[in-house]
Amino acid sequence: MTDAYIFDHVRTPRGKLRGGALTGIAPVQLGAVPLRALAERNGLTTAEVEDVVYGCVVAAGEQGGCVTRGSVLAAGWDESVPGMQVGRFCSSGLEAVNLAAARVMAGQADLVVGGGLESMSRVPMGSDLGSWQADPRESFANIYVPQGISADLIATRQGYSRDDLDAFALQSQQRAEAARAAGHFDRSIVPVHDVNGDPVLAQDEHPRPQTTMQSLGALPPAFETPGRDHGWDARALMRYPEVERIVHGHTAGNSSGIVDGAAAMLIGSKEMGAKLGLTPRARFRAFAAIGSEPTIMLTGPVAVSERVLDRAGMKVDDIDLFEINEAFAAVALWFLEGLGADPARTNVDGGAIAMGHPLGATGAMILGTLLDAMEREDKATGLATLCVGGGMGTATIIERM
């Protein structure tokens, strides 16, 4: 099997939902930004790239019709470069990167781009709901509930208080602000420009560095009313009758932000890197995906991390840094508790609670953030993972060169 290497990665800043700086950028143009930057930064003759694989969760409206191919063309890349759109809910961006790496490892490609995009302002979540979520007959059979109910169920079962959730959220904001101030994101963020070439956004727009425990504590629970009035709590308790009631502790402040963004990662074989004068930054050690119980839905990162560690012949203590997507504070807290990951070595530059979660791009973004942190702190190994809607999980281990 051929090793697959990461040569470079870039991402756009994350823009706030509707009315934010990236709202006016069409999805194909948003997806083109990191592709154009990869080519310019690395002096690529783009015809050398054999495929572009992008995660995109809501493949509808402006993000339908294989938005990846549209992004390739919008970036001005050679027309010989195809594009593929991948969907596994929140882990789509990491799955796209893993698929790109797998092509190289299987000897079926020498240079591939993996990444993702999501314009959540222009294509809202839920625009593509399937029957197993939207049809009452199907959703009842699966005991489907919205993710916010699942997050509150995790917190209730594990005994995470509102203060626990808010304290984690505050830490995310503080770490993200410290990372921004120290320039930790500067190498990888590429600015977005409009059609006239004027700058639109150069830094993440979602973080709230002024956040305090008091401001977090003043926010109302986001899922208490739908849980009670729409019957979602009662449905979840059908599968978890040992829980007396669901305590609703997640708010807009301790859940991931809804944002726009795109990311791309240049992946290839050692031989192709040498041919093009590219220096490998990291090697893919292992990746994995799993299914998990679909009602509580968001517990997958623990099980999939255990699987990918086993596949790599490693233990938790062999990993120097971790990245867990902060979909909700309880997801990250359960990851730390369930896997036994060290909080001081997890999400060292903050996460999606502070910076936002552009669904199809997040997986590629957090893997890039992980690699940057490994290089900065002179660490050898890193693990990135995400929870996934419908009860799934994805994880990737990389080794720095």
Short mmCIF file of N, CA, C and O in Angstrom, two decimals, residues 173-186 203 209 349:
data_model
loop_
_atom_site.label_atom_id
_atom_site.label_comp_id
_atom_site.label_asym_id
_atom_site.label_seq_id
_atom_site.Cartn_x
_atom_site.Cartn_y
_atom_site.Cartn_z
N GLN A 173 -14.11 29.76 23.45
CA GLN A 173 -13.97 31.16 23.05
C GLN A 173 -12.61 31.72 23.44
O GLN A 173 -11.95 32.42 22.64
N GLN A 174 -12.16 31.42 24.64
CA GLN A 174 -10.88 31.94 25.11
C GLN A 174 -9.71 31.37 24.31
O GLN A 174 -8.78 32.10 23.95
N ARG A 175 -9.76 30.07 24.04
CA ARG A 175 -8.68 29.46 23.27
C ARG A 175 -8.66 29.98 21.83
O ARG A 175 -7.59 30.21 21.25
N ALA A 176 -9.83 30.15 21.24
CA ALA A 176 -9.89 30.67 19.87
C ALA A 176 -9.35 32.09 19.80
O ALA A 176 -8.62 32.44 18.85
N GLU A 177 -9.68 32.91 20.76
CA GLU A 177 -9.18 34.29 20.76
C GLU A 177 -7.67 34.32 20.98
O GLU A 177 -6.96 35.09 20.32
N ALA A 178 -7.18 33.49 21.88
CA ALA A 178 -5.73 33.43 22.11
C ALA A 178 -5.00 32.96 20.85
O ALA A 178 -3.94 33.49 20.49
N ALA A 179 -5.58 31.99 20.15
CA ALA A 179 -4.97 31.48 18.92
C ALA A 179 -4.97 32.56 17.84
O ALA A 179 -3.98 32.75 17.12
N ARG A 180 -6.09 33.27 17.71
CA ARG A 180 -6.16 34.35 16.71
C ARG A 180 -5.12 35.42 17.00
O ARG A 180 -4.39 35.86 16.11
N ALA A 181 -5.04 35.84 18.27
CA ALA A 181 -4.11 36.91 18.65
C ALA A 181 -2.66 36.49 18.42
O ALA A 181 -1.81 37.33 18.10
N ALA A 182 -2.38 35.21 18.59
CA ALA A 182 -1.01 34.71 18.42
C ALA A 182 -0.69 34.37 16.96
O ALA A 182 0.43 33.97 16.66
N GLY A 183 -1.67 34.51 16.07
CA GLY A 183 -1.43 34.25 14.66
C GLY A 183 -1.43 32.79 14.27
O GLY A 183 -0.90 32.42 13.22
N HIS A 184 -2.05 31.94 15.10
CA HIS A 184 -2.03 30.50 14.82
C HIS A 184 -2.76 30.12 13.55
O HIS A 184 -2.49 29.07 12.97
N PHE A 185 -3.72 30.94 13.11
CA PHE A 185 -4.50 30.61 11.92
C PHE A 185 -3.99 31.30 10.66
O PHE A 185 -4.47 31.03 9.56
N ASP A 186 -3.01 32.18 10.82
CA ASP A 186 -2.62 33.05 9.70
C ASP A 186 -2.09 32.28 8.49
O ASP A 186 -2.34 32.66 7.35
N GLN A 203 -10.80 37.23 8.33
CA GLN A 203 -10.69 36.56 9.62
C GLN A 203 -12.04 35.96 10.00
O GLN A 203 -13.09 36.42 9.53
N PRO A 209 -15.12 37.02 21.63
CA PRO A 209 -14.10 37.03 22.69
C PRO A 209 -14.56 37.71 23.98
O PRO A 209 -13.96 37.51 25.03
N ASP A 349 -6.74 25.19 20.13
CA ASP A 349 -7.00 26.50 19.54
C ASP A 349 -8.49 26.81 19.49
O ASP A 349 -8.94 27.62 18.67
#
